[in-house]
Amino acid sequence: MLLELNCVSRSFGGLHALSDVTITLPQGEILGLLGPNGAGKTTLFNVINGVCPPSAGTVRFRGQDVTGKPPYALSHMGLARTHQIVRPLNELTVRENVMVGACFGHEQRRLGEAATIAEQTLAFVGLEARTNQLAGSLNVAEKKRLELARALAARPLLLLLDEVLAGLNPVEIGAMVEIVRQIRDQGVTIFMIEHVMHAIMNVSDRIVVLEYGRLIAEGTPAQVANDPKVIEAYLGRSPHTAQAG
Amino acid sequence: MKVVTAVQRAISTVSRVEIARWISPGLWLTLLAVAGFGAWPLVIGQASLRETLFTALLAIALASSLNIILGFTGYVSFGHVVFFGLGGYVGMLVLSKGAPLWVAMPLGGLAAGLLAYGLGAAILRLRGAYFTLATIGVNEAMRAFVNNFAPFGGATGISLKFTVYNDYGGAANALWLVYGLLLAVTLAAILLSYTVKTSKFGLGLMAIREDEDAAEVMGVVTPRAKTWAYVLSAIIPGIVGVIFFFKNGNIEPADAFRLQISIESIVMVMLGGQGTVIGAVLGAAGYQQLRSFLLTNPLVKDLQLAIAGGLLLLIVLFIPTGVVGLIRRKLPVLRKLLV
Ligand SMILES: Nc1ncnc2c1ncn2[C@@H]1O[C@H](COP(=O)(O)OP(=O)(O)O)[C@@H](O)[C@H]1O
Ligand SMILES: [Mg+2]
């Protein structure tokens, strides 16, 4: 198993953002993570990559217990992620942003190699025209691509994608889904949070569903889509909408 | 065979970047200008010009060093003068015991670097204003400590015997020597600043400046990077402290840990443009020019610090990226030159 979460919980004050979550992710899979707003999806990613350590439970990555390790340690081991709310390094160029991923992430490349990797990666996500611009000058869709390029430039083993499709138009969504597929074909394991239902149904091998910090369903896209609990949680409590979905 | 070509290609990319890094007109013009102006008093042998430029070079060296932690890493070190003061003290101590200047200078730099290393673990965890306040606290604590520290002469400090200068061809000659040394150290400070900025290490620092949490997620080992940035920004002030107080002949707590020097260094970096190698140099030179004007003007002679503070406020409000940032925005053609 590439990633194993065992009975992970995390609370903020009295709020149980995650309760007893157990998930395993084998190498080569695309695992989707669904759940309504505030379900704890982003918190789960934060727990996995060490941004916020779990209050209880363990995280294992590549067979090692990484619970409580700092984010850079996980990055070095081959984990990379994107942020739901983009975090560009505004005063650096787009190229430099991506070079940071290549220089300090999984492969720890030298500056010169990183520049080459950055250019390749930017071409892959379709941002090559922006290479020399400051990251702060990109629009939101471009910043999402930049997040992805930065993560990819590290050549990670596991990629956590936090709502990379949110805020994109249908054409952009199609392009991004295609990019995600190609990344998987390169052998990268992907764990992705997504709100755009049909997109994640299309691209995932398996899906897990969170609600109020608890795992309420797990299975193939078809199984999850027909799970009454998921229909209720995800598509709202109105039976009418649930049937329509 | 394939591996060999891949390796060859990798090497050639690396060296291409490495070569491009050193073909930087901005860097060489800056070094040339500082070296040219700096050498002028040596060429014409004019002592008054030497004294003016001594202050300017000192400012450039301090501002360029401060820029590493302030401009590249985004940590506002307000008490940076502590490194200048400590370096000065360690240097003066060994000088008064008979050690030569070539020994005292590296020892001063070493002491400053060690202090930064020790402090780094403790206070670089603090962010924003908390870090800034801590650096002021460190400087004030150091001053209080030295005031009561017998080996450093307590409140009276350390004075060099006049005969010390005999080893350097007499006092008059020593002044020229000290000037030449400061010029060399200043050029080294600029080169260090540029080397850091254009290195992988420097890219990590700038990532920290832009978004420390994101940098950590991308793999930058932020505690280590920040500590080394702090150490590198402390060493040259430590060395400069030795030179300054050797020339001065004595050192005492009130002179060594004067917060005003810190504040002025910050104004210089901000004025020129934080985070740029040239900005620190231009800011320091420009500020010294202004300062010497103010010093000779009886009306505002005693208002120096107030003026420095007012200037800082104006910069932060109206040109937060400094003069260099302004030029870069208005005249993008000069971008490549303004390293
Ligand atoms: N750092 C934090 N401090 C306090 N509460 C938090 C923090 N991070 C997340 N939360 C809370 O945890 C819950 C889950 O949030 P989040 O994981 O962002 O949800 P999702 O990504 O599924 O929309 C929310 O109620 C949110 O307010
Ligand atoms: Mg979220």
mmCIF file of N, CA and C in Angstrom, chain A residues 49 51 71-72 75-76 79 81 83 87-92 96-97 99-101 103-105 108-113 115-116 134 150, chain B residues 10 13-14 17-18 21 198-201 203-211 213-224 321 335:
data_model
loop_
_atom_site.group_PDB
_atom_site.id
_atom_site.type_symbol
_atom_site.label_atom_id
_atom_site.label_comp_id
_atom_site.label_asym_id
_atom_site.label_seq_id
_atom_site.Cartn_x
_atom_site.Cartn_y
_atom_site.Cartn_z
ATOM 1 N N ASN A 49 -0.420 15.184 4.634
ATOM 2 C CA ASN A 49 0.884 15.745 4.271
ATOM 3 C C ASN A 49 1.539 16.508 5.425
ATOM 4 N N VAL A 51 0.551 18.980 7.364
ATOM 5 C CA VAL A 51 0.235 20.373 7.676
ATOM 6 C C VAL A 51 -0.468 20.459 9.027
ATOM 7 N N PRO A 71 5.619 18.752 6.807
ATOM 8 C CA PRO A 71 5.274 18.660 5.377
ATOM 9 C C PRO A 71 6.488 18.441 4.478
ATOM 10 N N TYR A 72 7.625 19.096 4.793
ATOM 11 C CA TYR A 72 8.760 18.933 3.875
ATOM 12 C C TYR A 72 9.291 17.505 3.885
ATOM 13 N N SER A 75 7.120 15.660 1.572
ATOM 14 C CA SER A 75 7.431 16.079 0.213
ATOM 15 C C SER A 75 8.667 15.340 -0.301
ATOM 16 N N HIS A 76 9.686 15.227 0.545
ATOM 17 C CA HIS A 76 10.914 14.548 0.132
ATOM 18 C C HIS A 76 10.670 13.069 -0.150
ATOM 19 N N LEU A 79 5.542 12.868 -1.803
ATOM 20 C CA LEU A 79 4.159 13.326 -1.746
ATOM 21 C C LEU A 79 4.108 14.770 -2.254
ATOM 22 N N ARG A 81 1.122 18.028 -3.368
ATOM 23 C CA ARG A 81 -0.299 18.358 -3.328
ATOM 24 C C ARG A 81 -0.571 19.712 -3.969
ATOM 25 N N HIS A 83 -3.396 23.070 -3.580
ATOM 26 C CA HIS A 83 -4.267 23.664 -2.573
ATOM 27 C C HIS A 83 -5.576 24.092 -3.196
ATOM 28 N N ARG A 87 -2.116 28.959 -3.733
ATOM 29 C CA ARG A 87 -1.083 29.672 -2.985
ATOM 30 C C ARG A 87 0.122 29.938 -3.877
ATOM 31 N N PRO A 88 -0.048 30.787 -4.883
ATOM 32 C CA PRO A 88 1.092 31.086 -5.746
ATOM 33 C C PRO A 88 2.141 31.895 -4.980
ATOM 34 N N LEU A 89 3.408 31.763 -5.371
ATOM 35 C CA LEU A 89 4.472 32.615 -4.834
ATOM 36 C C LEU A 89 4.470 33.853 -5.720
ATOM 37 N N ASN A 90 3.664 34.854 -5.311
ATOM 38 C CA ASN A 90 3.277 35.941 -6.209
ATOM 39 C C ASN A 90 4.418 36.699 -6.868
ATOM 40 N N GLU A 91 5.450 37.013 -6.089
ATOM 41 C CA GLU A 91 6.518 37.866 -6.626
ATOM 42 C C GLU A 91 7.589 37.073 -7.367
ATOM 43 N N LEU A 92 7.385 35.765 -7.492
ATOM 44 C CA LEU A 92 8.305 34.973 -8.295
ATOM 45 C C LEU A 92 7.644 34.688 -9.642
ATOM 46 N N GLU A 96 9.897 30.119 -11.852
ATOM 47 C CA GLU A 96 10.505 29.950 -10.536
ATOM 48 C C GLU A 96 9.596 29.181 -9.584
ATOM 49 N N ASN A 97 8.292 29.459 -9.657
ATOM 50 C CA ASN A 97 7.338 28.717 -8.825
ATOM 51 C C ASN A 97 7.486 27.215 -9.051
ATOM 52 N N MET A 99 10.018 25.680 -10.418
ATOM 53 C CA MET A 99 11.361 25.225 -10.042
ATOM 54 C C MET A 99 11.451 24.887 -8.556
ATOM 55 N N VAL A 100 10.687 25.612 -7.740
ATOM 56 C CA VAL A 100 10.700 25.311 -6.302
ATOM 57 C C VAL A 100 10.278 23.849 -6.085
ATOM 58 N N GLY A 101 9.232 23.431 -6.798
ATOM 59 C CA GLY A 101 8.794 22.043 -6.683
ATOM 60 C C GLY A 101 9.883 21.067 -7.082
ATOM 61 N N CYS A 103 13.170 21.604 -7.287
ATOM 62 C CA CYS A 103 14.397 21.729 -6.479
ATOM 63 C C CYS A 103 14.250 21.093 -5.100
ATOM 64 N N PHE A 104 13.091 21.243 -4.499
ATOM 65 C CA PHE A 104 12.989 20.893 -3.072
ATOM 66 C C PHE A 104 12.090 19.687 -2.810
ATOM 67 N N GLY A 105 11.351 19.248 -3.838
ATOM 68 C CA GLY A 105 10.444 18.125 -3.642
ATOM 69 C C GLY A 105 11.149 16.780 -3.740
ATOM 70 N N GLN A 108 14.651 16.604 -5.620
ATOM 71 C CA GLN A 108 15.716 17.506 -5.145
ATOM 72 C C GLN A 108 16.693 17.877 -6.251
ATOM 73 N N ARG A 109 16.160 18.335 -7.374
ATOM 74 C CA ARG A 109 17.000 18.651 -8.522
ATOM 75 C C ARG A 109 17.842 19.897 -8.294
ATOM 76 N N ARG A 110 18.919 19.985 -9.091
ATOM 77 C CA ARG A 110 19.722 21.202 -9.066
ATOM 78 C C ARG A 110 18.998 22.292 -9.857
ATOM 79 N N LEU A 111 19.449 23.521 -9.642
ATOM 80 C CA LEU A 111 18.769 24.660 -10.235
ATOM 81 C C LEU A 111 18.634 24.540 -11.761
ATOM 82 N N GLY A 112 19.729 24.144 -12.415
ATOM 83 C CA GLY A 112 19.727 24.057 -13.870
ATOM 84 C C GLY A 112 18.763 23.006 -14.376
ATOM 85 N N GLU A 113 18.795 21.838 -13.733
ATOM 86 C CA GLU A 113 17.863 20.765 -14.116
ATOM 87 C C GLU A 113 16.434 21.212 -13.851
ATOM 88 N N ALA A 115 15.171 24.124 -13.972
ATOM 89 C CA ALA A 115 14.680 25.059 -14.988
ATOM 90 C C ALA A 115 14.149 24.276 -16.188
ATOM 91 N N THR A 116 14.861 23.229 -16.588
ATOM 92 C CA THR A 116 14.412 22.404 -17.709
ATOM 93 C C THR A 116 13.103 21.690 -17.369
ATOM 94 N N LEU A 134 5.068 37.072 -13.671
ATOM 95 C CA LEU A 134 4.969 36.863 -12.232
ATOM 96 C C LEU A 134 3.718 36.035 -11.938
ATOM 97 N N ARG A 150 3.559 22.846 -10.244
ATOM 98 C CA ARG A 150 4.500 22.871 -9.133
ATOM 99 C C ARG A 150 4.582 21.518 -8.451
ATOM 100 N N ALA B 10 22.336 16.613 -19.346
ATOM 101 C CA ALA B 10 22.078 17.184 -18.022
ATOM 102 C C ALA B 10 23.209 18.120 -17.620
ATOM 103 N N THR B 13 23.086 21.364 -19.541
ATOM 104 C CA THR B 13 22.043 22.289 -19.061
ATOM 105 C C THR B 13 22.503 22.976 -17.795
ATOM 106 N N VAL B 14 23.041 22.160 -16.879
ATOM 107 C CA VAL B 14 23.478 22.703 -15.607
ATOM 108 C C VAL B 14 24.506 23.793 -15.834
ATOM 109 N N VAL B 17 23.139 27.073 -17.268
ATOM 110 C CA VAL B 17 22.512 27.920 -16.249
ATOM 111 C C VAL B 17 23.580 28.547 -15.360
ATOM 112 N N GLU B 18 24.564 27.723 -15.010
ATOM 113 C CA GLU B 18 25.632 28.195 -14.129
ATOM 114 C C GLU B 18 26.411 29.329 -14.802
ATOM 115 N N ARG B 21 24.380 32.530 -15.063
ATOM 116 C CA ARG B 21 24.286 33.187 -13.768
ATOM 117 C C ARG B 21 25.423 34.183 -13.570
ATOM 118 N N THR B 198 20.870 34.020 -6.433
ATOM 119 C CA THR B 198 20.751 33.250 -7.667
ATOM 120 C C THR B 198 20.979 31.758 -7.449
ATOM 121 N N SER B 199 21.066 31.327 -6.200
ATOM 122 C CA SER B 199 21.296 29.905 -5.932
ATOM 123 C C SER B 199 19.979 29.183 -5.639
ATOM 124 N N LYS B 200 20.064 27.871 -5.594
ATOM 125 C CA LYS B 200 18.914 27.051 -5.206
ATOM 126 C C LYS B 200 18.486 27.406 -3.784
ATOM 127 N N PHE B 201 19.477 27.591 -2.935
ATOM 128 C CA PHE B 201 19.203 28.004 -1.559
ATOM 129 C C PHE B 201 18.388 29.305 -1.545
ATOM 130 N N LEU B 203 16.460 30.460 -3.902
ATOM 131 C CA LEU B 203 15.099 30.214 -4.397
ATOM 132 C C LEU B 203 14.219 29.735 -3.245
ATOM 133 N N GLY B 204 14.794 28.881 -2.401
ATOM 134 C CA GLY B 204 14.057 28.415 -1.225
ATOM 135 C C GLY B 204 13.715 29.569 -0.291
ATOM 136 N N LEU B 205 14.671 30.482 -0.112
ATOM 137 C CA LEU B 205 14.423 31.635 0.761
ATOM 138 C C LEU B 205 13.284 32.487 0.209
ATOM 139 N N MET B 206 13.311 32.716 -1.090
ATOM 140 C CA MET B 206 12.271 33.566 -1.673
ATOM 141 C C MET B 206 10.908 32.875 -1.622
ATOM 142 N N ALA B 207 10.918 31.555 -1.719
ATOM 143 C CA ALA B 207 9.659 30.816 -1.553
ATOM 144 C C ALA B 207 9.132 31.022 -0.134
ATOM 145 N N ILE B 208 10.032 31.006 0.837
ATOM 146 C CA ILE B 208 9.630 31.248 2.230
ATOM 147 C C ILE B 208 9.043 32.647 2.366
ATOM 148 N N ARG B 209 9.714 33.610 1.737
ATOM 149 C CA ARG B 209 9.233 34.992 1.817
ATOM 150 C C ARG B 209 7.816 35.105 1.261
ATOM 151 N N GLU B 210 7.562 34.441 0.147
ATOM 152 C CA GLU B 210 6.267 34.579 -0.510
ATOM 153 C C GLU B 210 5.167 33.833 0.234
ATOM 154 N N ASP B 211 5.461 32.645 0.728
ATOM 155 C CA ASP B 211 4.448 31.862 1.445
ATOM 156 C C ASP B 211 5.158 30.710 2.149
ATOM 157 N N ASP B 213 4.270 28.545 4.423
ATOM 158 C CA ASP B 213 3.601 27.251 4.530
ATOM 159 C C ASP B 213 3.634 26.508 3.191
ATOM 160 N N ALA B 214 3.390 27.244 2.113
ATOM 161 C CA ALA B 214 3.430 26.611 0.800
ATOM 162 C C ALA B 214 4.839 26.106 0.507
ATOM 163 N N ALA B 215 5.856 26.877 0.905
ATOM 164 C CA ALA B 215 7.245 26.463 0.675
ATOM 165 C C ALA B 215 7.521 25.145 1.385
ATOM 166 N N GLU B 216 7.018 25.035 2.595
ATOM 167 C CA GLU B 216 7.226 23.820 3.381
ATOM 168 C C GLU B 216 6.541 22.621 2.722
ATOM 169 N N VAL B 217 5.355 22.860 2.188
ATOM 170 C CA VAL B 217 4.637 21.787 1.509
ATOM 171 C C VAL B 217 5.405 21.329 0.270
ATOM 172 N N MET B 218 6.099 22.273 -0.369
ATOM 173 C CA MET B 218 6.861 21.903 -1.568
ATOM 174 C C MET B 218 8.230 21.313 -1.222
ATOM 175 N N GLY B 219 8.541 21.226 0.041
ATOM 176 C CA GLY B 219 9.760 20.516 0.428
ATOM 177 C C GLY B 219 10.886 21.385 0.943
ATOM 178 N N VAL B 220 10.682 22.689 1.015
ATOM 179 C CA VAL B 220 11.746 23.540 1.554
ATOM 180 C C VAL B 220 11.850 23.275 3.059
ATOM 181 N N VAL B 221 13.042 22.910 3.497
ATOM 182 C CA VAL B 221 13.230 22.655 4.931
ATOM 183 C C VAL B 221 13.382 24.016 5.596
ATOM 184 N N THR B 222 12.232 24.601 5.916
ATOM 185 C CA THR B 222 12.219 26.016 6.303
ATOM 186 C C THR B 222 13.056 26.345 7.541
ATOM 187 N N PRO B 223 13.044 25.536 8.606
ATOM 188 C CA PRO B 223 13.865 25.933 9.761
ATOM 189 C C PRO B 223 15.338 26.029 9.407
ATOM 190 N N ARG B 224 15.821 25.054 8.623
ATOM 191 C CA ARG B 224 17.226 25.043 8.246
ATOM 192 C C ARG B 224 17.555 26.214 7.315
ATOM 193 N N THR B 321 8.177 48.614 -2.874
ATOM 194 C CA THR B 321 9.202 47.803 -3.521
ATOM 195 C C THR B 321 10.486 48.599 -3.739
ATOM 196 N N ARG B 335 14.830 45.429 -16.537
ATOM 197 C CA ARG B 335 14.647 44.296 -15.611
ATOM 198 C C ARG B 335 15.886 43.435 -15.469
#
